[in-house]
Short mmCIF file of C-alpha atoms in Angstrom, two decimals:
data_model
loop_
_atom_site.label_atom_id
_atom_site.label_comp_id
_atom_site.label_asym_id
_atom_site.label_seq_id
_atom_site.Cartn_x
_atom_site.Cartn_y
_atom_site.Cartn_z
CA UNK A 1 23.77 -13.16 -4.34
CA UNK A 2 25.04 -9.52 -3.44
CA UNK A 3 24.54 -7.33 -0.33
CA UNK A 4 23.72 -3.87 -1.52
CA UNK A 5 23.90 -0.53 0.59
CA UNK A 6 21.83 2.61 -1.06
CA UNK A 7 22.60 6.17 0.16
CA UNK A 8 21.67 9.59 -0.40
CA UNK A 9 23.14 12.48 -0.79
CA UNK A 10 22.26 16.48 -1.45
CA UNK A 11 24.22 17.18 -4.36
CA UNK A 12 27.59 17.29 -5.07
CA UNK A 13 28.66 19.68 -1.93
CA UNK A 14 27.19 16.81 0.13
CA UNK A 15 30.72 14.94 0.42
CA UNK A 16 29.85 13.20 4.00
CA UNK A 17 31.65 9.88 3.99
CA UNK A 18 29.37 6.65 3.95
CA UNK A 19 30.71 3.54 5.16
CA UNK A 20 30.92 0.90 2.49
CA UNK A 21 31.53 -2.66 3.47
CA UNK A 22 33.73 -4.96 1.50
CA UNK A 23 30.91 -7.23 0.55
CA UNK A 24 28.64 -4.58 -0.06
CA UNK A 25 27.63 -2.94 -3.57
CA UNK A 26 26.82 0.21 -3.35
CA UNK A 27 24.44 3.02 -5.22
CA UNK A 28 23.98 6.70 -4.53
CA UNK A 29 20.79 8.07 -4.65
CA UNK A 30 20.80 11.83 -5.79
CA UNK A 31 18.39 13.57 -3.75
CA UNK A 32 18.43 17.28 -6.01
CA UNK A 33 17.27 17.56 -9.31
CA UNK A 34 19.12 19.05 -11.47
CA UNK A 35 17.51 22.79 -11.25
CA UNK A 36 19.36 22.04 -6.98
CA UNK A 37 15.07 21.12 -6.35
CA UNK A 38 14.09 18.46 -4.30
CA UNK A 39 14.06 15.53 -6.62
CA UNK A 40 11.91 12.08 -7.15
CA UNK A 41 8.43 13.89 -7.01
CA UNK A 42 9.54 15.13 -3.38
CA UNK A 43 9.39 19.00 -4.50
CA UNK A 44 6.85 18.39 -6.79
CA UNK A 45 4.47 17.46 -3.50
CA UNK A 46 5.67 20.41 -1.37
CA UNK A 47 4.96 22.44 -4.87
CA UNK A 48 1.50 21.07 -4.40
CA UNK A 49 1.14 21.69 -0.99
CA UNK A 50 2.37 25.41 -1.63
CA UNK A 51 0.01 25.86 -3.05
CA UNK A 52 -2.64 25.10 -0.99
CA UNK A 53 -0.99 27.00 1.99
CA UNK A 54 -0.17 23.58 3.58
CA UNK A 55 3.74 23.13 4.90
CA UNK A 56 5.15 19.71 6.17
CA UNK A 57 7.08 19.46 8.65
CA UNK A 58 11.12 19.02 8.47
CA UNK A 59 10.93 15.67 10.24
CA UNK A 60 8.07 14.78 7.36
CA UNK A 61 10.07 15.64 4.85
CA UNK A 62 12.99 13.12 6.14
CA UNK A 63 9.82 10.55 6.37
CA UNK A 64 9.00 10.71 2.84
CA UNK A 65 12.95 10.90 1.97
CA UNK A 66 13.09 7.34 3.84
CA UNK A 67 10.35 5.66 1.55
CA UNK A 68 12.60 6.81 -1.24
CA UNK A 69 15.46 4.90 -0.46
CA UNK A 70 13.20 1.44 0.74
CA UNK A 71 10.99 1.73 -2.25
CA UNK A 72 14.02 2.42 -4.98
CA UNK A 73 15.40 -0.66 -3.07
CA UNK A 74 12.50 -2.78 -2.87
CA UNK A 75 12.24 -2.37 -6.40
CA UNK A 76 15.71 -2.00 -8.14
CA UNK A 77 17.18 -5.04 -6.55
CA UNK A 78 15.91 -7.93 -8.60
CA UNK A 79 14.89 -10.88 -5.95
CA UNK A 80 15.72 -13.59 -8.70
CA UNK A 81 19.92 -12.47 -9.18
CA UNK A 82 20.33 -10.88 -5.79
CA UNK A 83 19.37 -13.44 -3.29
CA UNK A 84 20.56 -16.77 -2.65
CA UNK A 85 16.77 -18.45 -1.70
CA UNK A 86 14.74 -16.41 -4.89
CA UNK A 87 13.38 -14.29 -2.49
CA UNK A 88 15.67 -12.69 1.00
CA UNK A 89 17.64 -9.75 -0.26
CA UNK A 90 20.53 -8.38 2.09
CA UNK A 91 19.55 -4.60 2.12
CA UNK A 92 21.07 -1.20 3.70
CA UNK A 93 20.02 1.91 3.61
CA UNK A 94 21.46 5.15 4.90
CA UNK A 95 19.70 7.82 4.86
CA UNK A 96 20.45 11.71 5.19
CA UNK A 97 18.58 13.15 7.97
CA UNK A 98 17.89 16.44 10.63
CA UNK A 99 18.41 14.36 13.36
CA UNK A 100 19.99 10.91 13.56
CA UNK A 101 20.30 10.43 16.45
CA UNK A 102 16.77 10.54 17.18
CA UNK A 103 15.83 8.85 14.10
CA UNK A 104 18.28 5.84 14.94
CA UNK A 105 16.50 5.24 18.13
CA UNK A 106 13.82 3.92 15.35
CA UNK A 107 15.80 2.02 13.73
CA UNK A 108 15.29 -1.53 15.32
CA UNK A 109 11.67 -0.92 14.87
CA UNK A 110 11.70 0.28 11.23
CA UNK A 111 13.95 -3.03 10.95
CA UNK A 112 11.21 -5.16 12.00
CA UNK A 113 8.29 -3.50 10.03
CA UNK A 114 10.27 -3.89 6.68
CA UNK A 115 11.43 -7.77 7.44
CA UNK A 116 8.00 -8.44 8.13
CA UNK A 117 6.98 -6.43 5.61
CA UNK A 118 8.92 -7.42 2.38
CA UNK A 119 10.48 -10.70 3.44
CA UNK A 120 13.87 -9.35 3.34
CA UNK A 121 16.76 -8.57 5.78
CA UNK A 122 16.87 -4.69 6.34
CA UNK A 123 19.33 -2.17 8.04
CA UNK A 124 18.90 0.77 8.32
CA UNK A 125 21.45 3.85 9.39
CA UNK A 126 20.88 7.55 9.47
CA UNK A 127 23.39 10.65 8.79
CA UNK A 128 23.59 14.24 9.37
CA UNK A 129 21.63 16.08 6.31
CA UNK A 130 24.16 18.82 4.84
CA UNK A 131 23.44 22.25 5.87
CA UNK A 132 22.40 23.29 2.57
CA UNK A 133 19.69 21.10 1.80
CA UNK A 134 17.05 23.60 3.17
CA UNK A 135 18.09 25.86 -0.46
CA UNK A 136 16.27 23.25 -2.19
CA UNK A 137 13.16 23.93 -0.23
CA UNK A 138 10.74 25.92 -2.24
CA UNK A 139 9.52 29.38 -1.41
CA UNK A 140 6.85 29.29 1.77
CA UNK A 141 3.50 30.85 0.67
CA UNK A 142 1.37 32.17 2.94
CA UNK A 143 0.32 29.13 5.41
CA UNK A 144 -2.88 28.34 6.47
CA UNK A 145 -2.62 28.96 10.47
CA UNK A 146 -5.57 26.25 11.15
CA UNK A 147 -5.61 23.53 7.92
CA UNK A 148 -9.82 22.89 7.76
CA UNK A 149 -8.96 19.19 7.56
CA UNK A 150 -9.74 17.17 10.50
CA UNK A 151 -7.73 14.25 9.50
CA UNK A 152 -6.08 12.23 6.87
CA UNK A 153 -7.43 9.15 4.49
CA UNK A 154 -5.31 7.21 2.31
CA UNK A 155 -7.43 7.31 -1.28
CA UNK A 156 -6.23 4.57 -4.02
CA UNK A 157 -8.90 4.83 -5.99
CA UNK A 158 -10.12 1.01 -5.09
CA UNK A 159 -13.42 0.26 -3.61
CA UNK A 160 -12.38 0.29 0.05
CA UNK A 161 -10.82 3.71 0.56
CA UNK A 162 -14.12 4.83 -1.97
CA UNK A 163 -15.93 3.98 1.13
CA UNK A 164 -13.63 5.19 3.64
CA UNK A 165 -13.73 8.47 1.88
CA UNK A 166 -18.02 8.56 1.75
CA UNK A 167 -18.71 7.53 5.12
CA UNK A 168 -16.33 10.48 6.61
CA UNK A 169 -18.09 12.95 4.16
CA UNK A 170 -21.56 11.79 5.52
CA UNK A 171 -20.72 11.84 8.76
CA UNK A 172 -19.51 15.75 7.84
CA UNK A 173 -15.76 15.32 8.19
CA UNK A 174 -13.33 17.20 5.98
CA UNK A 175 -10.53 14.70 5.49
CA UNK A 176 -7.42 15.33 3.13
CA UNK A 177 -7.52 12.32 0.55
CA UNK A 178 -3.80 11.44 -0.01
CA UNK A 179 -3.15 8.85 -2.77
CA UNK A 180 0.43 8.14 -4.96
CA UNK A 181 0.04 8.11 -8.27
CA UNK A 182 0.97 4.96 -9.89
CA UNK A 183 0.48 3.35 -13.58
CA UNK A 184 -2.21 5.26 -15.89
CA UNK A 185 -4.91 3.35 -14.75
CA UNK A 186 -4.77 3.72 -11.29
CA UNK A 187 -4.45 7.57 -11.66
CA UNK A 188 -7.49 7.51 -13.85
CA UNK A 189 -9.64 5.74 -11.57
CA UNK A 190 -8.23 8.18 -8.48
CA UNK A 191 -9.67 10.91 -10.73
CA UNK A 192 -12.90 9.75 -11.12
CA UNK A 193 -13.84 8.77 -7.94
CA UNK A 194 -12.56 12.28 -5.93
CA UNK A 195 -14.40 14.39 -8.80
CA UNK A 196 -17.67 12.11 -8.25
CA UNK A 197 -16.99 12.77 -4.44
CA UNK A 198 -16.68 16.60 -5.31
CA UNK A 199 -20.12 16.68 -7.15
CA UNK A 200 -21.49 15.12 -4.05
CA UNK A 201 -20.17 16.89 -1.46
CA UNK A 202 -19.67 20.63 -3.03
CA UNK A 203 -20.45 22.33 0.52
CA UNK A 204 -17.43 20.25 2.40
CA UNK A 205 -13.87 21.92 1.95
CA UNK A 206 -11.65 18.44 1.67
CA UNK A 207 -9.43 17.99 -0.39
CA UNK A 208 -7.25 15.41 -2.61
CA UNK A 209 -3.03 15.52 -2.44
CA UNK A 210 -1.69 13.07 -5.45
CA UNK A 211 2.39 12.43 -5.30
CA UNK A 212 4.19 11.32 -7.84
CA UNK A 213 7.14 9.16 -6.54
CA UNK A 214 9.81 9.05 -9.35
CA UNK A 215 12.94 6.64 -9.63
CA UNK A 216 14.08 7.93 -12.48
CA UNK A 217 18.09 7.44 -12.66
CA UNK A 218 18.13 5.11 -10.01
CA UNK A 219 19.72 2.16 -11.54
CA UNK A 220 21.41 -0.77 -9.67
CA UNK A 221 24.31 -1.71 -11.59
CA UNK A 222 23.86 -5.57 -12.45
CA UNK A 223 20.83 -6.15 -11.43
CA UNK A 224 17.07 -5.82 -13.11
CA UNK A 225 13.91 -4.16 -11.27
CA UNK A 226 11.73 -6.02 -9.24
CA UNK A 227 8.15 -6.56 -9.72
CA UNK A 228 6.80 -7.91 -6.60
CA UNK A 229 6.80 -4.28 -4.70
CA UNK A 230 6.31 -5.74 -1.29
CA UNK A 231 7.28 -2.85 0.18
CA UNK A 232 5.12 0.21 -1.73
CA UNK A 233 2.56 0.11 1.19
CA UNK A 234 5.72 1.84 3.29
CA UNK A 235 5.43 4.25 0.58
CA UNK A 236 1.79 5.33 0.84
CA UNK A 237 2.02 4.93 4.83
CA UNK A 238 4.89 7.62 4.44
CA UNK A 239 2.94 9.88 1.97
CA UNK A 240 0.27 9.84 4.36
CA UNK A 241 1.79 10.77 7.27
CA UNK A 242 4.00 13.54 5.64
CA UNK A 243 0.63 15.24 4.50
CA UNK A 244 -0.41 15.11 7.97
CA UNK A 245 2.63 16.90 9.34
CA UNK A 246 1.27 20.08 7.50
CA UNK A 247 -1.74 19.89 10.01
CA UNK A 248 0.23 21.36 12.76
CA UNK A 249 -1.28 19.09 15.53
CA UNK A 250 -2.11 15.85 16.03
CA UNK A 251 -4.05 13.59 13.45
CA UNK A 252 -5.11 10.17 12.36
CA UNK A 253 -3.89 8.12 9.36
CA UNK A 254 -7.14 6.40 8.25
CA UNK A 255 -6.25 3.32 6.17
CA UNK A 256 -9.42 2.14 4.75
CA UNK A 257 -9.12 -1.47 3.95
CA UNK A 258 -11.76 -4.76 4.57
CA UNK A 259 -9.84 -7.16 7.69
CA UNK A 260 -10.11 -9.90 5.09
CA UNK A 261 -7.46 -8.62 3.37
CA UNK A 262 -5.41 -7.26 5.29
CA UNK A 263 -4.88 -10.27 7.14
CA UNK A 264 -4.46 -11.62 3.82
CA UNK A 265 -4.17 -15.35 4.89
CA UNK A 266 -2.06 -18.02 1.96
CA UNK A 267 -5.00 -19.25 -0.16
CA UNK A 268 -2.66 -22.31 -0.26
CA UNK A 269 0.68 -23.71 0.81
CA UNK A 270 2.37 -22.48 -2.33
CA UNK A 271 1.91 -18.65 -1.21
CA UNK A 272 3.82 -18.79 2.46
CA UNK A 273 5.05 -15.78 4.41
CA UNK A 274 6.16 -12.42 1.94
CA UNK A 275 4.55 -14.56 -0.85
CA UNK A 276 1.25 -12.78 0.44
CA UNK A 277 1.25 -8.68 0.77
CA UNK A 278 0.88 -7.61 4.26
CA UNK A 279 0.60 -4.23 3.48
CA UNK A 280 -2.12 -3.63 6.03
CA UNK A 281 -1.44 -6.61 8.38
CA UNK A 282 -2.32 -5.38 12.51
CA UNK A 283 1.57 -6.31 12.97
CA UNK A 284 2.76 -3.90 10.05
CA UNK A 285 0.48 -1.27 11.59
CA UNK A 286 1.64 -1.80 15.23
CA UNK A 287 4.88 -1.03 14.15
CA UNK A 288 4.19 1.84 12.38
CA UNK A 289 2.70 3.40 15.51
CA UNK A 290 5.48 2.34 17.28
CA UNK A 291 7.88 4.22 15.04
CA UNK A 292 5.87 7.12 15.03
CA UNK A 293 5.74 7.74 18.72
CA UNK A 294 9.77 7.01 18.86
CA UNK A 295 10.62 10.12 16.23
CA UNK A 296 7.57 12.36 18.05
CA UNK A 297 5.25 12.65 15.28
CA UNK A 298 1.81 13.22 17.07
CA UNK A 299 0.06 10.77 14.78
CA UNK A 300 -1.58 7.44 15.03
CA UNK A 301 -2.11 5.26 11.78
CA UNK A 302 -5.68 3.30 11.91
CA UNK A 303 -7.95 1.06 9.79
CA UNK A 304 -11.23 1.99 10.63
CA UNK A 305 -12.61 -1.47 8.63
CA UNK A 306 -10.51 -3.82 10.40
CA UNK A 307 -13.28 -5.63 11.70
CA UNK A 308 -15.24 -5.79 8.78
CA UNK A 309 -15.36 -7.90 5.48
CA UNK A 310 -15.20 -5.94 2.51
CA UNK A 311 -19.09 -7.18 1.16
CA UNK A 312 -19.52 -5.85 4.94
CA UNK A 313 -18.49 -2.45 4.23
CA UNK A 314 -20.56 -2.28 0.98
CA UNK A 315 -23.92 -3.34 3.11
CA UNK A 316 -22.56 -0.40 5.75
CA UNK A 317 -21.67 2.29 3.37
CA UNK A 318 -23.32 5.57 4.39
CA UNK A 319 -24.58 6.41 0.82
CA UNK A 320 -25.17 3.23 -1.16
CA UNK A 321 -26.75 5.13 -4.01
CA UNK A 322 -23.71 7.19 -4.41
CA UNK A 323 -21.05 4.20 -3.86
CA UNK A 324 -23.50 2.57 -6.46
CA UNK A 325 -22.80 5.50 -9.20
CA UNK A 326 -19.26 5.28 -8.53
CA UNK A 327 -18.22 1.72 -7.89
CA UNK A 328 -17.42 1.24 -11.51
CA UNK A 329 -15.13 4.28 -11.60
CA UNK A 330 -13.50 2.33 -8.59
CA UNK A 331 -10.23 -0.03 -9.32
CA UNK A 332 -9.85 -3.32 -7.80
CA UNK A 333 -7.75 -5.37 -10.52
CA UNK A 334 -4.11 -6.19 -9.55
CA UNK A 335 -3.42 -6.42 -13.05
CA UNK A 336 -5.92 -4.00 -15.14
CA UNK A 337 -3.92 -3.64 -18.31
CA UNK A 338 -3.38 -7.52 -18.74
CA UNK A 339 -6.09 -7.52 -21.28
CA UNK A 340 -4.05 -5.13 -23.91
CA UNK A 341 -2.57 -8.41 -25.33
CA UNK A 342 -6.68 -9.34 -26.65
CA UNK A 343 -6.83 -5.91 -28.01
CA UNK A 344 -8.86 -5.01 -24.87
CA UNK A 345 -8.94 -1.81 -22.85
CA UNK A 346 -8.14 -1.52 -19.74
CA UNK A 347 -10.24 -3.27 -17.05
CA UNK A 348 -10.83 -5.54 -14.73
CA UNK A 349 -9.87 -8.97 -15.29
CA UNK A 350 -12.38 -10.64 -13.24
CA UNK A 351 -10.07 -13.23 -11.61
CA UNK A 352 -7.79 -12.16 -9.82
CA UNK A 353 -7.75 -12.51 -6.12
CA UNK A 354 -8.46 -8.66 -6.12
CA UNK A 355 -11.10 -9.24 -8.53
CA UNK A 356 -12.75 -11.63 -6.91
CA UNK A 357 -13.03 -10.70 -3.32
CA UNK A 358 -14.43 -7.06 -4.91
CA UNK A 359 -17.34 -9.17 -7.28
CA UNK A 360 -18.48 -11.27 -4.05
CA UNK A 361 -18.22 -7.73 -2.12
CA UNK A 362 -20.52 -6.10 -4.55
CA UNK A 363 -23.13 -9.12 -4.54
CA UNK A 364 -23.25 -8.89 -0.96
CA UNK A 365 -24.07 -5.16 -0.48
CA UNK A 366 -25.38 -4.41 -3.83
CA UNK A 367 -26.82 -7.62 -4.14
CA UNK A 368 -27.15 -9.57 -8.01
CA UNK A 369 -27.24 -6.96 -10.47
CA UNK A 370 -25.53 -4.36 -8.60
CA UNK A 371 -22.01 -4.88 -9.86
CA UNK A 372 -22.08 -2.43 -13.28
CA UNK A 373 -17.93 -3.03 -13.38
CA UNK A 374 -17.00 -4.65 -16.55
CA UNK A 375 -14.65 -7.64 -16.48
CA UNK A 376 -12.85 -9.66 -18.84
CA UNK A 377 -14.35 -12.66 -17.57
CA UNK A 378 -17.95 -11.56 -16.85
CA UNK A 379 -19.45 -14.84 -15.85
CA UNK A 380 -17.23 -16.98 -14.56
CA UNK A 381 -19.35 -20.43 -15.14
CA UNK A 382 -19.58 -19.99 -18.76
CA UNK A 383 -16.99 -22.31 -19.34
CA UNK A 384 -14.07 -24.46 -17.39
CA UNK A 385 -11.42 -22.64 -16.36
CA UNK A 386 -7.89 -23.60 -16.71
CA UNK A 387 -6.25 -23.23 -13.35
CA UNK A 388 -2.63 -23.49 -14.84
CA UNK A 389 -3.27 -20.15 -16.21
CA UNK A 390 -3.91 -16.49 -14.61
CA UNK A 391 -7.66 -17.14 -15.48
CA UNK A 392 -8.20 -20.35 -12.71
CA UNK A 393 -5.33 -20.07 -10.47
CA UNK A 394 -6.73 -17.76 -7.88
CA UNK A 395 -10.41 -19.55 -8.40
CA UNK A 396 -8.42 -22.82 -7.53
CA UNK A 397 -6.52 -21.51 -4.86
CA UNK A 398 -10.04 -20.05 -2.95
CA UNK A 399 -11.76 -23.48 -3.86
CA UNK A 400 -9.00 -25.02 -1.91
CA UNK A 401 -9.45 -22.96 0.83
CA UNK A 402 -12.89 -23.38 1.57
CA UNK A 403 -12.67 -26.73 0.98
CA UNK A 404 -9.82 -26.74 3.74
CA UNK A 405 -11.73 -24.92 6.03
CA UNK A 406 -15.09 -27.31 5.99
CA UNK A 407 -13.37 -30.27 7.20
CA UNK A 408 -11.36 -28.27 9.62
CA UNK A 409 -12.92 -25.70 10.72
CA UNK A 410 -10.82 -24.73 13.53
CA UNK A 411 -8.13 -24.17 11.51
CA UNK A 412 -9.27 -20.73 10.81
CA UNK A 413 -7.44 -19.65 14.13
CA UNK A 414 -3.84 -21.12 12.91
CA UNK A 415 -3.94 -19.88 9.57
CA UNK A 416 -4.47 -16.40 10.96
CA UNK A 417 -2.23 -16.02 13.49
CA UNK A 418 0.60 -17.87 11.12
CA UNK A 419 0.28 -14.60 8.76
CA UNK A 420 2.09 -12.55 11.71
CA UNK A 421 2.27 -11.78 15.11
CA UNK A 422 -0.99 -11.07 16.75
CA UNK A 423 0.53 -9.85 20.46
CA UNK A 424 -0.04 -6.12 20.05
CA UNK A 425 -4.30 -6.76 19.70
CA UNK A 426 -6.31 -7.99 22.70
CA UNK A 427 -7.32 -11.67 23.11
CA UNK A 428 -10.98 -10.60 21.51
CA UNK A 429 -9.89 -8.46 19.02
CA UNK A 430 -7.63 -11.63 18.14
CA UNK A 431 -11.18 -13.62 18.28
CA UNK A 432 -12.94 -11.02 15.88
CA UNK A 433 -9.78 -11.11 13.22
CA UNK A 434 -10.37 -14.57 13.14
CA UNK A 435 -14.08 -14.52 12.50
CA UNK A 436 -13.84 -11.32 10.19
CA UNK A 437 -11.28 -14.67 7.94
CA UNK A 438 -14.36 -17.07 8.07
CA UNK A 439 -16.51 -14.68 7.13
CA UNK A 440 -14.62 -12.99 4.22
CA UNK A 441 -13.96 -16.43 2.85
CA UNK A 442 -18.06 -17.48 2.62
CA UNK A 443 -18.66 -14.45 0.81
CA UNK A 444 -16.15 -15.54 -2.00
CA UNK A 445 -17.67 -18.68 -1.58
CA UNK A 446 -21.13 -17.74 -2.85
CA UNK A 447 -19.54 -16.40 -6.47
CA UNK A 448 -17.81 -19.52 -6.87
CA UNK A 449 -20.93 -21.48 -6.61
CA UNK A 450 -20.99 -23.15 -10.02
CA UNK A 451 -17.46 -22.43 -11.27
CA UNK A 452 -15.33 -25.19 -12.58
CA UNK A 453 -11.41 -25.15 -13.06
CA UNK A 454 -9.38 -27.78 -13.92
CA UNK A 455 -5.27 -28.18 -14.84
CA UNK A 456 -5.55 -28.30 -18.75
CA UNK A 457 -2.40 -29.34 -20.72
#
């Protein structure tokens, strides 16, 4: 087990001295390219937003600079060598901004959003950016004085911000669709679904911002990457929000997602605390808000679906026949390239707890025959399925938890409230995130009707 601090710095004429503990390991994050640009897909965005006449703010800018440093940390530090329980990393980050003293006000809070967020112990310490950082800023074009977009969606390219993104667009907003690129298949299915919203809404003037995080050269010496990425969603939050600093007034984060998952409550005992994402939990959110208000970014980050099961927001969508047309350029799958192994292509698996939560989704609001996305596993009753293998855990693991929940049906209330602190939401917004669990779980329920798994050796 090994403490690690990560820093940046601007170059080599940034020679600012960062406190190294003796217990610490260290690693410098570069911040400039090598042509003295912004590096790790951060001037490639402001490129992008150039060119569109759209400038973030400086304070933004140190934003998305933060998500560098947690994300190269939540996923360069390997949890397996570098903790002493297989999962609690020690982790510092300092990190070269305008104003530190401002931004260290935030720091307790930021603390407490990443500990709850990735199930590790975070500090985090600000510095004084060099003077000549704002050389690798790239030349201002002419900026739009009043941006057309009245407000900002995060856009994956799953189902849920596919809705998000339709029922603003029928209701005649112009949102800016923010998204970060990830693996191939992601990207594609980000593609698809904005140009089938462009074909649909030609008249409407919104638009789609992609960034391309990079941790190239980042290495942590000793140590392997991490796969778990607990801590991406601080990413995309960060993305989001810097986008929305080129607005020039105040603006809403929309983060579509169903309130099933983002409560995300353990199917099962085996998946406790960090175990589960939280990447949308009302706690992680709070906090966000919270931070947001300390630095004086006039923002507000929501999730307009947190009341709502994710079959729910099917049934509600705006413009079924469009969602209908689209849903299978939509991408769901935690794991879409699993199949390469079987000479398949990339798709959805099918089984996954992704997977299934967006099949019993579709056969509520789209009802049987609705769901044209093709899965590895197409019908799930055709045979047993082994639930010591990817193909029957997750099956198992909701089977359990309905069972659970029939002979204790009060239960529901616990289980919720153990997947974080519910103190910032009223008592009967409390009651609904409870009942939006119950009802979440029943639709999974119905798919599984006739599905067998067993442990084969």
């Amino acid at each position: 087990m090994r403490r690690h601090v990560l820093y940046g710095r601007y170059g080599p004429d940034d020679t600012a001295v960062v406190p190294v503990l003796d217990d610490e390991t260290a690693t410098q994050i570069g911040l400039l390219s090598q042509h003295n640009r912004l590096g790790h897909g951060i001037g490639r965005a402001l490129d992008d937003l150039r060119r569109t006449g759209l400038t973030p703010s400086a304070i933004g800018i140190d934003l998305l600079a933060l998500a560098l440093h947690v994300q190269a940390a939540d996923t360069r530090i390997s949890r397996k060598t570098e903790s002493q329980d297989g999962w609690t990393r020690e982790i510092r980050i300092v990190v070269p901004v305008d104003n530190p003293e401002l931004w260290g006000q935030a720091g307790r809070t930021l603390k407490r959003d990443l500990d709850f967020l990735t199930g590790d112990l975070w500090t985090i310490d600000f510095r004084a950016k060099p003077e000549h950082w704002v050389k690798a800023l790239p030349p201002v074009a002419m900026p739009l004085t009043d941006p057309p977009f009245d407000g900002v969606s995060l856009f994956s390219g799953g189902l849920d911000s596919l809705i998000g993104a339709i029922d603003v667009l029928e209701r005649g907003g112009e949102p800016l669709l923010v998204s970060h690129a990830d693996e191939g298949a992601t990207s594609a299915a980000q593609a698809a679904c904005f140009k089938g919203l462009q074909e649909q809404y030609i008249d409407s003037q919104f638009r789609w911002l992609r960034l391309w995080m990079d941790l190239q050269g980042i290495e942590i010496s000793g140590s392997d990457h991490e796969m778990t990425k607990r801590g991406r969603s601080f990413l995309f939050f960060a993305t989001g929000i810097f986008a929305g600093t080129c607005l020039n007034r105040a603006f809403t984060l929309a983060v579509p997602e169903n309130g099933f998952i983002a409560l995300n409550v353990p199917l099962d005992p085996l998946r406790l605390g960090s175990h589960s994402t939280r990447t949308t939990h009302p706690f992680y959110i709070a906090r966000w808000n919270e931070m947001l208000n300390i630095v004086g970014i006039p923002s507000r980050i929501e999730n307009p679906y947190w009341d709502k099961t994710k079959g729910e927001m099917v049934s509600s969508c705006a413009n079924r026949s469009l969602l209908t047309d689209l849903v299978p350029k939509s991408l769901s799958c935690s794991s879409p390239t699993k199949g390469r192994w079987q000479h398949l292509p990339i798709q959805h698996c099918g089984y996954c707890l992704p997977c299934l939560i967006r099949r019993a989704a579709i056969v509520t609001g789209l009802g049987e025959g609705g769901d044209k996305t093709r899965y590895t596993i197409d019908d799930l009753t055709k045979r047993v399925l082994d639930s010591t293998q990817a193909e029957g855990q997750q099956i198992r693991s909701f089977q359990f938890s309905v069972n659970r929940l029939r002979v204790r049906p009060k239960l529901a209330s616990f289980l919720v409230h153990s997947t974080g602190s519910l103190s910032d939401e009223p008592l009967d917004r409390q009651d609904a995130l409870v009942d939006v669990y119950r009802r979440g779980l029943a639709e999974v329920e119905q798919i599984l009707e006739g599905v067998h798994t067993e442990a084969k050796k």
